[in-house]
Short mmCIF file of C-alpha atoms in Angstrom, two decimals:
data_model
loop_
_atom_site.label_atom_id
_atom_site.label_comp_id
_atom_site.label_asym_id
_atom_site.label_seq_id
_atom_site.Cartn_x
_atom_site.Cartn_y
_atom_site.Cartn_z
CA MET A 1 50.25 -86.39 165.43
CA SER A 2 54.22 -85.60 164.62
CA LYS A 3 55.70 -87.76 167.39
CA PHE A 4 53.71 -90.65 165.81
CA ILE A 5 54.78 -90.20 162.57
CA LYS A 6 58.35 -90.58 163.67
CA ALA A 7 57.87 -93.62 166.26
CA ALA A 8 56.07 -95.25 163.60
CA LEU A 9 59.22 -94.49 160.46
CA ALA A 10 61.20 -95.49 164.52
CA SER A 11 59.29 -98.93 164.82
CA SER A 12 59.35 -99.77 160.98
CA VAL A 13 63.55 -99.26 160.54
CA LEU A 14 63.58 -101.95 163.46
CA ALA A 15 60.97 -104.12 162.43
CA ALA A 16 63.33 -104.20 159.06
CA SER A 17 66.26 -105.14 161.06
CA VAL A 18 64.55 -107.66 163.21
CA MET A 19 63.29 -109.47 159.42
CA GLY A 20 67.06 -109.04 157.94
CA ALA A 21 68.22 -110.91 161.03
CA THR A 22 65.86 -113.58 160.73
CA ALA A 23 66.08 -114.16 157.02
CA ALA A 24 69.56 -114.74 157.64
CA HIS A 25 68.97 -117.44 160.02
CA ALA A 26 65.84 -119.24 158.76
CA ASP A 27 65.89 -121.93 155.63
CA THR A 28 62.05 -120.44 154.67
CA ALA A 29 60.89 -117.51 156.33
CA SER A 30 57.80 -115.36 155.29
CA ALA A 31 56.87 -111.25 156.66
CA ASP A 32 54.54 -109.29 155.67
CA ALA A 33 55.65 -105.93 154.95
CA SER A 34 53.19 -102.91 154.57
CA ALA A 35 53.75 -99.45 153.33
CA ASN A 36 51.06 -96.39 152.48
CA ILE A 37 52.54 -94.61 149.74
CA LEU A 38 50.76 -91.42 148.96
CA GLN A 39 51.06 -89.17 145.35
CA GLN A 40 52.27 -85.91 147.10
CA VAL A 41 51.97 -82.08 145.81
CA SER A 42 54.70 -79.54 146.39
CA VAL A 43 54.63 -76.00 145.72
CA THR A 44 57.70 -72.72 146.24
CA ASN A 45 57.42 -69.45 145.87
CA THR A 46 60.95 -69.23 143.75
CA ALA A 47 59.98 -65.13 142.52
CA ASP A 48 57.71 -62.33 143.76
CA LEU A 49 55.73 -60.56 141.25
CA ASP A 50 57.68 -57.28 141.14
CA PHE A 51 56.85 -53.77 138.98
CA ALA A 52 59.94 -52.60 140.51
CA THR A 53 60.22 -48.32 140.63
CA ILE A 54 57.26 -46.07 138.81
CA VAL A 55 57.59 -42.13 138.53
CA SER A 56 53.58 -41.10 138.37
CA ALA A 57 52.69 -39.34 135.02
CA PRO A 58 49.69 -36.59 134.63
CA THR A 59 47.66 -39.00 132.56
CA GLY A 60 46.92 -42.53 133.60
CA SER A 61 48.74 -45.35 132.35
CA THR A 62 49.53 -48.65 132.19
CA VAL A 63 52.93 -51.20 133.41
CA VAL A 64 52.35 -54.63 132.15
CA VAL A 65 55.45 -57.46 133.15
CA SER A 66 54.40 -59.76 131.16
CA SER A 67 54.39 -63.86 132.05
CA ALA A 68 58.44 -64.15 131.39
CA GLY A 69 59.17 -60.84 133.36
CA ALA A 70 59.85 -58.26 130.41
CA VAL A 71 58.39 -54.84 131.34
CA THR A 72 56.51 -52.47 128.99
CA CYS A 73 56.32 -48.55 131.11
CA ASN A 74 53.46 -46.57 128.15
CA GLY A 75 52.21 -43.85 128.54
CA ASP A 76 54.60 -40.98 130.14
CA LEU A 77 55.27 -43.57 133.23
CA VAL A 78 58.64 -43.63 133.99
CA CYS A 79 59.64 -47.62 135.38
CA SER A 80 62.90 -48.07 137.08
CA GLY A 81 65.05 -51.36 138.46
CA THR A 82 64.19 -55.27 137.78
CA ALA A 83 60.94 -55.91 137.48
CA THR A 84 60.00 -59.71 137.83
CA ALA A 85 57.10 -61.66 137.61
CA ALA A 86 56.25 -64.30 139.83
CA GLY A 87 57.54 -67.42 140.02
CA PHE A 88 56.60 -70.68 141.21
CA SER A 89 57.87 -74.10 140.94
CA VAL A 90 55.38 -77.20 141.18
CA SER A 91 56.66 -81.27 142.49
CA GLY A 92 54.74 -83.86 142.42
CA THR A 93 53.94 -87.36 140.65
CA THR A 94 55.26 -87.64 137.08
CA GLY A 95 52.27 -87.62 134.23
CA GLU A 96 49.91 -86.25 136.96
CA THR A 97 47.76 -83.30 135.57
CA VAL A 98 47.32 -80.10 137.52
CA ASP A 99 45.23 -77.13 136.97
CA VAL A 100 46.71 -73.53 137.64
CA ASP A 101 44.12 -71.24 139.72
CA VAL A 102 45.61 -67.27 139.87
CA ASP A 103 43.15 -64.36 140.78
CA ALA A 104 42.11 -62.31 138.17
CA SER A 105 42.47 -58.79 139.80
CA VAL A 106 44.40 -57.26 142.66
CA THR A 107 43.65 -54.40 144.50
CA LEU A 108 47.06 -52.41 145.86
CA THR A 109 46.92 -49.89 149.20
CA ASN A 110 49.10 -47.56 150.61
CA ALA A 111 49.55 -45.91 153.68
CA ASP A 112 47.13 -43.35 152.94
CA GLY A 113 44.73 -45.31 152.30
CA ASP A 114 45.02 -44.37 147.67
CA THR A 115 44.34 -47.25 145.72
CA MET A 116 45.72 -49.20 142.36
CA SER A 117 44.78 -52.15 140.72
CA ALA A 118 46.44 -54.94 138.73
CA SER A 119 45.35 -57.81 136.37
CA LEU A 120 46.67 -60.55 136.65
CA SER A 121 47.80 -63.43 134.12
CA PRO A 122 49.55 -66.75 134.37
CA SER A 123 52.15 -68.29 132.25
CA VAL A 124 49.78 -71.50 132.16
CA SER A 125 46.44 -72.65 132.75
CA THR A 126 47.48 -76.53 132.78
CA ILE A 127 50.53 -78.04 133.60
CA LEU A 128 51.29 -81.98 132.38
CA LEU A 129 53.94 -82.52 135.50
CA ALA A 130 57.10 -84.29 133.73
CA GLY A 131 59.58 -83.11 136.63
CA GLY A 132 61.44 -79.56 137.17
CA ASP A 133 57.66 -77.93 136.04
CA SER A 134 57.24 -74.19 136.78
CA PHE A 135 54.90 -71.43 136.15
CA THR A 136 55.27 -67.73 136.04
CA VAL A 137 52.22 -64.93 136.82
CA GLY A 138 52.69 -61.62 135.32
CA GLY A 139 50.61 -58.38 135.55
CA THR A 140 49.01 -55.26 133.60
CA LEU A 141 49.24 -52.40 136.45
CA SER A 142 46.83 -49.75 136.10
CA VAL A 143 48.49 -46.48 137.43
CA GLY A 144 45.94 -43.58 138.24
CA ALA A 145 46.74 -39.74 136.78
CA ASP A 146 49.09 -38.32 139.63
CA GLN A 147 49.18 -40.88 141.11
CA ALA A 148 49.93 -40.40 144.97
CA ASP A 149 53.26 -41.42 146.04
CA GLY A 150 54.08 -44.24 148.21
CA ALA A 151 54.80 -48.01 149.12
CA TYR A 152 51.40 -49.65 147.58
CA SER A 153 50.84 -53.98 148.94
CA GLY A 154 48.39 -56.39 147.97
CA SER A 155 47.86 -59.98 147.99
CA PHE A 156 46.74 -62.26 145.28
CA ASP A 157 45.75 -65.86 145.29
CA VAL A 158 47.64 -68.34 143.68
CA ASP A 159 45.96 -72.32 143.75
CA VAL A 160 47.61 -75.52 142.05
CA ASP A 161 44.49 -77.45 141.73
CA TYR A 162 44.09 -81.69 141.89
CA GLN A 163 40.51 -83.06 140.24
CA MET B 1 105.05 -80.72 171.29
CA THR B 2 102.11 -83.42 170.66
CA PHE B 3 99.39 -81.89 172.28
CA LYS B 4 99.98 -78.58 170.88
CA ALA B 5 99.86 -79.99 167.43
CA LEU B 6 96.32 -81.99 168.56
CA LYS B 7 95.18 -78.23 169.64
CA ASN B 8 96.10 -77.79 166.13
CA LEU B 9 94.72 -80.35 164.24
CA SER B 10 91.42 -79.92 166.39
CA LYS B 11 91.39 -75.94 165.54
CA THR B 12 91.68 -77.14 162.17
CA CYS B 13 89.20 -79.37 162.34
CA VAL B 14 86.76 -76.18 163.58
CA ALA B 15 88.03 -74.25 160.62
CA PHE B 16 87.17 -76.63 157.57
CA GLY B 17 83.28 -77.60 160.02
CA ALA B 18 82.90 -73.73 159.41
CA VAL B 19 83.80 -73.90 155.86
CA LEU B 20 81.48 -76.81 155.01
CA SER B 21 78.80 -75.56 157.49
CA ALA B 22 78.87 -72.47 155.53
CA MET B 23 79.09 -74.10 151.89
CA THR B 24 75.93 -76.18 152.92
CA TRP B 25 73.94 -72.70 153.71
CA SER B 26 74.99 -71.78 150.27
CA VAL B 27 74.16 -74.38 148.11
CA ALA B 28 70.48 -74.63 150.26
CA PRO B 29 68.09 -73.27 147.77
CA ALA B 30 66.28 -69.88 148.05
CA LEU B 31 62.89 -71.16 149.44
CA ALA B 32 60.41 -68.72 150.15
CA ALA B 33 58.26 -69.17 153.89
CA GLY B 34 55.02 -70.60 153.14
CA ASP B 35 56.57 -73.66 150.44
CA LEU B 36 54.38 -76.88 151.23
CA LEU B 37 53.76 -80.27 150.43
CA VAL B 38 50.82 -82.08 150.46
CA ALA B 39 49.99 -85.79 150.97
CA PRO B 40 47.39 -87.62 149.15
CA THR B 41 46.30 -85.52 146.05
CA ARG B 42 42.96 -86.92 146.19
CA ILE B 43 40.53 -88.29 148.79
CA VAL B 44 37.58 -90.76 147.90
CA LEU B 45 35.79 -92.14 150.84
CA ASP B 46 33.25 -95.00 149.77
CA GLY B 47 32.26 -96.69 153.05
CA GLN B 48 34.89 -95.37 154.89
CA ARG B 49 34.46 -92.95 157.87
CA GLY B 50 37.80 -90.89 158.00
CA THR B 51 41.03 -90.49 156.70
CA GLU B 52 44.84 -88.20 156.97
CA VAL B 53 46.18 -85.71 154.82
CA ILE B 54 49.99 -84.99 155.61
CA LEU B 55 51.15 -81.38 155.68
CA ASN B 56 54.97 -80.93 155.23
CA ASN B 57 56.50 -77.57 155.57
CA ILE B 58 59.00 -77.10 153.01
CA GLY B 59 60.43 -74.32 153.19
CA ALA B 60 63.33 -72.76 154.99
CA GLU B 61 60.91 -71.22 157.98
CA THR B 62 58.65 -71.53 160.11
CA ALA B 63 55.32 -70.95 158.34
CA THR B 64 51.72 -70.70 159.65
CA TYR B 65 49.29 -72.55 157.11
CA ARG B 66 45.66 -72.53 157.18
CA ILE B 67 43.11 -75.68 156.04
CA SER B 68 39.95 -74.55 154.98
CA LEU B 69 37.09 -76.87 152.97
CA GLU B 70 35.82 -74.70 150.02
CA LEU B 71 33.27 -75.41 146.96
CA ARG B 72 34.27 -75.77 142.83
CA ARG B 73 32.62 -76.53 139.94
CA MET B 74 33.93 -78.28 137.39
CA THR B 75 33.39 -76.46 134.04
CA ALA B 76 32.69 -77.12 130.52
CA GLN B 77 36.38 -76.27 129.85
CA GLY B 78 37.41 -78.85 132.89
CA ARG B 79 38.43 -76.12 135.01
CA LEU B 80 37.79 -75.47 138.69
CA GLU B 81 35.41 -72.53 139.29
CA ASP B 82 34.86 -71.37 142.87
CA VAL B 83 31.69 -71.08 144.41
CA SER B 84 30.33 -69.06 147.28
CA GLU B 85 28.40 -70.10 150.12
CA GLU B 86 25.56 -68.11 149.16
CA ASP B 87 25.64 -70.14 145.74
CA ALA B 88 25.87 -73.30 147.14
CA ASN B 89 23.32 -76.07 145.98
CA GLU B 90 22.01 -78.56 148.51
CA LEU B 91 24.64 -81.83 147.21
CA GLU B 92 27.39 -79.09 148.56
CA LYS B 93 26.03 -77.92 151.77
CA ALA B 94 25.17 -81.24 152.72
CA ALA B 95 28.94 -82.11 151.46
CA LYS B 96 30.69 -79.18 153.79
CA ALA B 97 28.17 -80.12 156.63
CA MET B 98 29.35 -83.54 156.73
CA ILE B 99 33.14 -83.26 156.65
CA ARG B 100 35.09 -82.70 159.77
CA TYR B 101 38.38 -81.83 159.96
CA ALA B 102 41.22 -80.42 162.40
CA PRO B 103 43.52 -79.07 162.52
CA ARG B 104 42.71 -75.64 160.96
CA ARG B 105 45.22 -73.31 161.35
CA VAL B 106 48.68 -74.81 162.34
CA THR B 107 52.47 -73.68 162.55
CA LEU B 108 55.14 -75.45 161.15
CA PRO B 109 59.16 -75.17 161.57
CA PRO B 110 60.77 -75.74 159.00
CA ASN B 111 60.84 -79.78 157.76
CA GLN B 112 57.92 -80.85 160.10
CA PRO B 113 55.08 -82.75 158.88
CA GLN B 114 51.79 -82.78 160.01
CA ALA B 115 49.03 -85.02 160.03
CA ILE B 116 45.39 -83.24 159.67
CA ARG B 117 42.65 -85.90 160.60
CA LEU B 118 39.53 -85.83 158.49
CA GLY B 119 36.23 -87.34 159.30
CA VAL B 120 32.96 -87.84 158.18
CA ARG B 121 29.07 -88.45 159.35
CA PRO B 122 26.74 -88.92 156.91
CA PRO B 123 23.29 -87.93 158.12
CA GLN B 124 20.81 -90.44 158.60
CA GLY B 125 18.76 -91.33 155.76
CA LEU B 126 21.21 -89.43 153.23
CA ALA B 127 19.84 -89.62 149.70
CA ASP B 128 22.70 -91.51 147.30
CA GLY B 129 24.65 -89.43 145.02
CA GLU B 130 28.74 -88.61 145.15
CA TYR B 131 29.32 -85.36 147.75
CA ARG B 132 32.42 -83.49 147.02
CA ALA B 133 34.63 -80.56 148.51
CA HIS B 134 37.67 -79.23 148.25
CA LEU B 135 40.44 -78.84 151.12
CA LEU B 136 42.50 -76.16 150.25
CA PHE B 137 45.95 -75.83 152.05
CA ARG B 138 47.27 -72.31 151.96
CA ALA B 139 50.21 -70.30 153.99
CA ILE B 140 49.22 -67.03 155.89
CA PRO B 141 52.19 -64.57 154.64
CA LYS B 142 54.07 -62.72 157.22
CA ALA B 143 53.11 -59.15 157.70
CA ARG B 144 54.92 -57.21 155.47
CA SER B 145 56.31 -53.25 157.02
CA VAL B 146 54.62 -50.39 155.30
CA THR B 147 57.28 -47.81 155.44
CA ASP B 148 60.00 -48.95 153.19
CA THR B 149 62.40 -46.39 153.22
CA SER B 150 64.32 -47.11 150.36
CA ARG B 151 61.87 -45.71 148.29
CA PRO B 152 62.81 -42.72 145.92
CA ALA B 153 61.18 -39.15 146.32
CA GLY B 154 58.99 -38.36 143.82
CA GLY B 155 57.58 -42.42 142.74
CA PHE B 156 55.94 -45.13 144.56
CA THR B 157 56.57 -48.86 144.73
CA ILE B 158 54.45 -52.05 145.19
CA ALA B 159 54.66 -54.95 146.62
CA LEU B 160 52.65 -57.92 145.58
CA THR B 161 52.65 -60.74 147.88
CA PRO B 162 51.25 -64.22 146.26
CA ILE B 163 49.05 -66.13 148.95
CA TYR B 164 49.68 -69.78 147.11
CA GLY B 165 48.37 -73.33 148.15
CA VAL B 166 47.01 -76.64 146.82
CA THR B 167 43.46 -77.80 146.20
CA ILE B 168 42.80 -81.47 146.45
CA PRO B 169 39.18 -83.32 146.16
CA VAL B 170 37.43 -84.97 149.08
CA ILE B 171 34.70 -87.17 147.49
CA ILE B 172 31.75 -89.11 149.44
CA ARG B 173 29.90 -92.19 147.43
CA GLN B 174 26.46 -93.07 149.13
CA GLY B 175 24.98 -95.58 147.71
CA ASN B 176 25.53 -98.27 144.92
CA LEU B 177 26.83 -95.50 141.69
CA LYS B 178 27.85 -95.81 138.33
CA ALA B 179 29.19 -93.54 135.63
CA THR B 180 30.03 -94.55 131.73
CA ALA B 181 32.38 -91.94 129.62
CA GLY B 182 32.77 -91.06 125.57
CA ILE B 183 35.60 -89.21 123.92
CA ALA B 184 34.65 -87.41 120.89
CA ASN B 185 36.28 -84.41 119.04
CA GLY B 186 39.74 -84.84 119.18
CA ARG B 187 41.96 -82.07 117.34
CA MET B 188 45.02 -80.07 117.91
CA GLU B 189 45.38 -76.58 118.81
CA GLU B 190 47.79 -74.53 119.28
CA ASN B 191 48.16 -71.32 122.09
CA GLN B 192 51.25 -68.72 122.72
CA ASN B 193 52.67 -72.05 125.11
CA GLY B 194 52.80 -74.38 122.10
CA GLN B 195 50.60 -76.87 120.96
CA SER B 196 48.42 -79.23 122.46
CA PHE B 197 45.17 -81.69 121.67
CA ALA B 198 42.33 -81.34 123.10
CA PHE B 199 38.97 -83.35 122.82
CA ASP B 200 35.24 -83.45 124.45
CA LEU B 201 35.26 -85.91 127.47
CA SER B 202 31.36 -86.50 128.13
CA ARG B 203 30.22 -88.90 131.45
CA THR B 204 26.40 -89.96 131.96
CA GLY B 205 25.48 -91.64 135.68
CA THR B 206 25.57 -90.94 139.26
CA ARG B 207 28.93 -90.21 139.97
CA SER B 208 32.52 -89.15 138.87
CA THR B 209 34.43 -90.59 136.13
CA TYR B 210 38.29 -90.20 137.25
CA GLY B 211 41.67 -91.66 135.26
CA GLU B 212 44.08 -91.47 132.96
CA ILE B 213 44.18 -90.75 129.35
CA ARG B 214 46.60 -92.58 126.78
CA ILE B 215 47.23 -91.56 123.63
CA THR B 216 48.53 -94.24 121.32
CA LYS B 217 49.55 -95.09 117.77
CA PRO B 218 48.16 -98.54 115.87
CA GLY B 219 51.37 -100.35 116.29
CA ALA B 220 53.39 -98.67 119.18
CA ASP B 221 53.82 -100.83 122.26
CA ASP B 222 54.24 -97.43 124.41
CA PRO B 223 51.63 -94.70 124.29
CA LEU B 224 52.63 -91.84 123.26
CA LEU B 225 51.28 -89.22 125.99
CA VAL B 226 49.85 -90.61 129.21
CA ALA B 227 47.81 -88.34 131.12
CA ARG B 228 46.90 -88.77 134.78
CA GLY B 229 44.67 -86.90 136.80
CA ILE B 230 41.54 -86.35 134.41
CA ALA B 231 37.98 -86.02 135.78
CA VAL B 232 34.50 -85.47 135.34
CA TYR B 233 32.66 -84.66 137.64
CA PRO B 234 28.74 -84.69 138.32
CA GLU B 235 27.70 -81.54 137.85
CA ILE B 236 28.91 -81.48 134.24
CA GLY B 237 27.74 -83.91 131.64
CA GLN B 238 30.29 -83.06 129.11
CA ARG B 239 34.21 -81.23 129.86
CA LYS B 240 37.15 -79.95 126.88
CA VAL B 241 40.19 -81.51 128.25
CA SER B 242 43.18 -79.37 126.92
CA LEU B 243 46.67 -81.59 127.11
CA PRO B 244 50.00 -79.07 126.62
CA LEU B 245 52.25 -81.03 124.45
CA PRO B 246 56.17 -81.23 124.51
CA ALA B 247 56.95 -80.11 120.60
CA GLU B 248 58.99 -84.15 120.46
CA ILE B 249 55.08 -85.27 121.06
CA ALA B 250 53.61 -82.40 119.20
CA LYS B 251 55.00 -83.58 115.90
CA GLN B 252 54.38 -87.28 116.00
CA MET B 253 50.62 -86.32 116.63
CA ASN B 254 49.07 -87.14 113.41
CA GLY B 255 47.26 -89.73 111.38
CA PRO B 256 45.21 -92.43 113.35
CA ILE B 257 45.71 -92.45 117.06
CA SER B 258 43.75 -94.10 119.49
CA VAL B 259 42.23 -92.29 122.80
CA GLU B 260 42.05 -94.52 126.13
CA TYR B 261 40.37 -93.43 129.48
CA TYR B 262 41.66 -96.07 132.11
CA GLU B 263 40.94 -96.11 136.08
CA PRO B 264 43.55 -95.51 138.29
CA ASN B 265 45.15 -98.73 138.83
CA ASN B 266 44.59 -98.62 142.82
CA VAL B 267 40.65 -99.54 141.74
CA GLY B 268 41.32 -101.71 139.10
CA GLY B 269 42.66 -99.53 136.64
CA GLY B 270 39.95 -100.84 134.20
CA LEU B 271 38.78 -99.00 130.75
CA ILE B 272 36.56 -96.84 130.91
CA ALA B 273 36.20 -95.18 127.28
CA LYS B 274 38.42 -95.81 123.96
CA THR B 275 38.08 -93.93 120.50
CA ASP B 276 39.94 -94.37 117.51
CA MET B 277 40.30 -91.34 115.49
CA VAL B 278 42.32 -90.01 112.47
CA LEU B 279 44.23 -86.62 113.46
CA LYS B 280 44.32 -84.44 110.29
#
């Protein structure tokens, strides 16, 4: 298929140059040109949701990373390192309305099968595209009492919906 | 002597070239694997039997994408809600059964577009109506290594991977369908992201309505705000539309305004509904 697209592009360039040449010689000339312009959307991931490093405590509590990227370490938990909210940029036709749809929560698991959960909150739910648009996703991580050490990982879905 | 000069020159050129390419590399944005571009952003098949969607890898690395057909239902808030296989109604099942598409999984190097072919085969005696499913394009994330040697003793680290993508509606119309819409209850609302203009958009008839909202002050030539891509799907008779406003437009949102709902230009650009209202 990509070969087809390349071939189509190449032939349109050729056609344009031929048409240009004809127009230079003839007094009157008419030509049909057609192009199918499609509206496009692109989504790029610019930052990951990162709670940095957390040291567990005898009592459970939460760590909040706001959609602006500010970290709040509650209870007796100790947080270190730089936390970030997940960042995405969206580009499409100016004036188009798109919805941002993010999973409400995510479960994190370490190599030993211990789990934690985090609730997720996007910075916006609807974007009116104006060029250079972006949104972020923050979260609230629930850390259990004496949560087992380890590297926890999980994944969550983020969709940009067109109506 | 001349030869030596030439050799020096070529060395300089190579060095310059290397510097240039290094500069180009550092200038290139740090894109994550899985970034994607999709075109078009909406498909309506009214008698046509198929079309194509372009998927392009705009990331810096090779990525694998999965294309799937999902069911979504519009809520009264205007959001699209996931519908699981078990909860699907007859209309949704029929939509999913008649849409064929391929490929469903593609691995693309950076800047490599791929056409996804889409065909519709309506069964014999299909009842008139609007059938809809949503095409979901998502990158499959690369597996991360579980062992993280840099983690400090007595603590834990967290790696959350976003799986992100785009959904576009695929709408199939069977028979001669009609719909009308109405606009009411315009109001200003405020949340943590600033002000927005909200109103109720109602719909009657046998198909969805789709188009752009234009908000105009009396006497002004150009609309204050244009929001394209607003739909009311057949499963609901009324939805809320909430448009986030930039501060400079929010300031002008007072007194009499006119809210109009137009069809997109490619289907005639006709007026669907218009309401004049006075904002407090």
